[in-house]
Tab-separated table of C-alpha atoms in Angstrom:
chain	number	residue	atom	x	y	z
A	1	UNK	CA	-0.199	-0.037	-0.006
A	2	UNK	CA	1.430	3.510	-0.581
A	3	UNK	CA	0.988	6.705	0.932
A	4	UNK	CA	0.100	10.180	-0.790
A	5	UNK	CA	3.090	11.242	-2.867
A	6	UNK	CA	3.778	7.754	-3.906
A	7	UNK	CA	5.710	6.842	-0.881
A	8	UNK	CA	6.051	2.923	-0.782
A	9	UNK	CA	5.627	1.235	2.778
A	10	UNK	CA	9.236	0.049	3.807
A	11	UNK	CA	12.343	1.567	5.528
A	12	UNK	CA	13.845	4.530	3.547
A	13	UNK	CA	17.454	5.195	4.630
A	14	UNK	CA	18.930	8.577	4.527
A	15	UNK	CA	21.427	9.296	1.991
A	16	UNK	CA	23.445	11.512	3.796
A	17	UNK	CA	25.708	12.802	0.806
A	18	UNK	CA	22.528	14.706	-0.445
A	19	UNK	CA	21.400	15.376	2.792
A	20	UNK	CA	22.195	18.223	5.369
A	21	UNK	CA	21.348	19.001	8.900
A	22	UNK	CA	22.065	22.240	9.967
A	23	UNK	CA	21.957	24.792	12.419
A	24	UNK	CA	21.830	28.916	12.856
A	25	UNK	CA	22.094	30.693	16.208
A	26	UNK	CA	22.883	34.543	16.603
A	27	UNK	CA	26.401	35.659	17.699
A	28	UNK	CA	27.085	38.582	19.905
A	29	UNK	CA	23.556	39.840	19.152
A	30	UNK	CA	24.510	41.172	15.648
A	31	UNK	CA	25.103	38.345	13.295
A	32	UNK	CA	24.127	34.536	12.523
A	33	UNK	CA	26.183	31.325	12.418
A	34	UNK	CA	25.626	28.632	10.529
A	35	UNK	CA	26.771	25.176	10.232
A	36	UNK	CA	26.042	21.438	10.063
A	37	UNK	CA	26.572	18.068	11.300
A	38	UNK	CA	28.579	15.884	8.677
A	39	UNK	CA	28.037	12.522	10.229
A	40	UNK	CA	24.286	11.231	10.532
A	41	UNK	CA	22.168	8.158	10.154
A	42	UNK	CA	18.501	8.159	9.724
A	43	UNK	CA	15.602	5.538	8.570
A	44	UNK	CA	11.849	6.310	8.131
A	45	UNK	CA	9.959	3.108	8.214
A	46	UNK	CA	7.036	3.966	6.326
A	47	UNK	CA	3.597	2.731	7.507
A	48	UNK	CA	0.187	2.360	5.719
A	49	UNK	CA	-0.530	5.942	7.037
A	50	UNK	CA	1.491	8.889	8.518
A	51	UNK	CA	0.181	7.494	11.841
A	52	UNK	CA	1.705	4.024	11.554
A	53	UNK	CA	5.138	5.902	9.891
A	54	UNK	CA	8.290	5.920	12.320
A	55	UNK	CA	11.360	8.084	12.003
A	56	UNK	CA	14.691	7.928	13.691
A	57	UNK	CA	18.258	9.949	13.462
A	58	UNK	CA	21.461	9.579	15.350
A	59	UNK	CA	23.754	12.605	14.631
A	60	UNK	CA	27.704	12.462	15.501
A	61	UNK	CA	28.468	15.396	17.507
A	62	UNK	CA	31.931	15.487	16.514
A	63	UNK	CA	30.809	15.961	13.018
A	64	UNK	CA	29.938	19.606	14.226
A	65	UNK	CA	31.402	21.949	11.497
A	66	UNK	CA	30.935	25.679	11.223
A	67	UNK	CA	33.740	26.409	9.449
A	68	UNK	CA	35.865	27.997	12.079
A	69	UNK	CA	37.831	25.188	13.603
A	70	UNK	CA	38.683	27.120	16.800
A	71	UNK	CA	34.791	27.773	17.174
A	72	UNK	CA	34.354	23.942	16.430
A	73	UNK	CA	36.653	22.624	18.855
A	74	UNK	CA	35.170	24.966	21.591
A	75	UNK	CA	31.635	23.574	20.803
A	76	UNK	CA	32.772	20.088	20.756
A	77	UNK	CA	34.350	20.564	24.175
A	78	UNK	CA	32.261	20.098	27.889
A	79	UNK	CA	31.290	23.683	27.481
A	80	UNK	CA	28.836	22.675	25.064
A	81	UNK	CA	28.446	19.362	23.342
A	82	UNK	CA	30.994	17.334	25.182
A	83	UNK	CA	31.593	14.943	22.590
A	84	UNK	CA	33.814	12.465	24.367
A	85	UNK	CA	30.830	11.892	26.947
A	86	UNK	CA	28.126	12.615	24.539
A	87	UNK	CA	28.968	11.396	21.408
A	88	UNK	CA	25.733	11.323	19.680
A	89	UNK	CA	22.511	13.268	19.245
A	90	UNK	CA	19.351	11.095	18.701
A	91	UNK	CA	15.736	11.787	17.441
A	92	UNK	CA	12.742	9.662	17.665
A	93	UNK	CA	9.150	10.734	16.092
A	94	UNK	CA	6.494	10.043	18.030
A	95	UNK	CA	3.611	11.124	15.918
A	96	UNK	CA	3.643	12.175	12.245
A	97	UNK	CA	0.743	14.325	11.438
A	98	UNK	CA	-0.623	15.197	7.923
A	99	UNK	CA	-1.089	19.206	7.442
A	100	UNK	CA	-2.150	19.094	3.532
A	101	UNK	CA	1.035	18.206	1.709
A	102	UNK	CA	3.151	18.855	4.695
A	103	UNK	CA	3.565	16.931	7.911
A	104	UNK	CA	4.084	17.707	11.702
A	105	UNK	CA	6.612	15.255	12.952
A	106	UNK	CA	6.699	15.467	16.962
A	107	UNK	CA	9.314	13.371	18.900
A	108	UNK	CA	12.080	12.941	21.266
A	109	UNK	CA	15.105	15.375	20.754
A	110	UNK	CA	18.382	14.099	22.822
A	111	UNK	CA	21.178	16.294	23.512
A	112	UNK	CA	23.924	15.861	25.891
A	113	UNK	CA	22.054	13.555	27.683
A	114	UNK	CA	18.765	15.807	28.168
A	115	UNK	CA	15.480	14.560	26.077
A	116	UNK	CA	12.894	16.811	25.150
A	117	UNK	CA	9.942	16.846	22.957
A	118	UNK	CA	10.226	18.770	19.495
A	119	UNK	CA	8.038	19.249	16.440
A	120	UNK	CA	9.525	19.472	13.534
A	121	UNK	CA	7.588	21.395	10.672
A	122	UNK	CA	8.213	19.642	7.243
A	123	UNK	CA	7.334	19.978	3.901
A	124	UNK	CA	7.502	16.733	1.470
A	125	UNK	CA	9.766	17.784	-1.662
A	126	UNK	CA	8.653	14.607	-4.021
A	127	UNK	CA	10.100	11.654	-5.389
A	128	UNK	CA	12.307	10.897	-8.231
A	129	UNK	CA	14.422	7.856	-9.672
A	130	UNK	CA	17.702	8.512	-10.132
A	131	UNK	CA	20.115	7.434	-12.929
A	132	UNK	CA	20.966	4.335	-11.060
A	133	UNK	CA	17.346	3.398	-10.593
A	134	UNK	CA	17.292	4.435	-6.924
A	135	UNK	CA	13.974	6.040	-5.951
A	136	UNK	CA	14.282	9.134	-3.653
A	137	UNK	CA	12.122	11.014	-1.777
A	138	UNK	CA	12.896	14.805	-0.630
A	139	UNK	CA	11.989	16.292	2.882
A	140	UNK	CA	12.835	19.347	4.501
A	141	UNK	CA	12.426	20.654	7.772
A	142	UNK	CA	12.623	23.401	10.420
A	143	UNK	CA	12.273	23.579	14.446
A	144	UNK	CA	13.785	26.097	16.927
A	145	UNK	CA	14.955	24.839	20.735
A	146	UNK	CA	16.415	26.107	23.688
A	147	UNK	CA	19.723	25.429	24.241
A	148	UNK	CA	19.533	25.838	27.523
A	149	UNK	CA	17.134	23.388	27.998
A	150	UNK	CA	19.439	20.449	26.790
A	151	UNK	CA	22.070	21.638	29.098
A	152	UNK	CA	24.218	23.704	26.601
A	153	UNK	CA	24.630	26.808	28.794
A	154	UNK	CA	28.047	28.203	28.269
A	155	UNK	CA	27.993	32.222	27.631
A	156	UNK	CA	29.507	34.851	28.021
A	157	UNK	CA	28.593	38.669	28.840
A	158	UNK	CA	29.335	41.427	26.378
A	159	UNK	CA	30.337	44.944	27.441
A	160	UNK	CA	27.030	46.151	25.741
A	161	UNK	CA	24.983	44.021	28.287
A	162	UNK	CA	24.248	40.919	25.568
A	163	UNK	CA	25.533	37.632	25.693
A	164	UNK	CA	27.622	36.164	23.091
A	165	UNK	CA	25.592	32.948	22.113
A	166	UNK	CA	21.725	33.369	21.951
A	167	UNK	CA	19.624	30.539	23.677
A	168	UNK	CA	17.571	30.229	20.525
A	169	UNK	CA	18.745	27.541	18.070
A	170	UNK	CA	17.293	26.939	14.443
A	171	UNK	CA	17.925	23.061	13.476
A	172	UNK	CA	16.988	23.371	9.638
A	173	UNK	CA	16.660	20.076	7.566
A	174	UNK	CA	17.253	19.093	3.712
A	175	UNK	CA	16.935	15.409	3.405
A	176	UNK	CA	17.231	12.560	0.726
A	177	UNK	CA	16.012	9.419	1.481
A	178	UNK	CA	16.585	6.309	-0.699
A	179	UNK	CA	13.431	3.565	-1.007
A	180	UNK	CA	13.724	-0.091	-0.124
A	181	UNK	CA	14.548	-2.195	-2.661
A	182	UNK	CA	11.938	-4.354	-4.060
């Protein structure tokens, strides 16, 4: 049985080389720092309906990359992700609700040993068959979290009275999944 948009049932796997898990955080109150995680795995077990579909993801925290080696080292340290003690972030969907052609994916996000519910507003970007015969589906999404709620509390006060790193972090997803082989 297929879902809307031609999704076939079965386990779809993340194509990491054609996907991005990114973030944006305000720096010093005046600019935004963007980056991504370069090592992640994910599956979507497509059921007969959105309610019967499951999704999980594992992100390696040491794969954090903002394009600045000094900043990346600090963020990987115990001040932020503490990648030695917490090498992975995880997400497990608890519900997927259709909103027209879009979906609200609610689940448990675990960062630095702290689990909180989040809802990712997603957009289904369609299905295509690549030149190698793989069926692919694209999804993009976004959610905003409070980094302090996940124990990421390091900061520095600025002379102007603000802080160096904002609490609000926008997580953005642009994901490609490959269908199970028939």
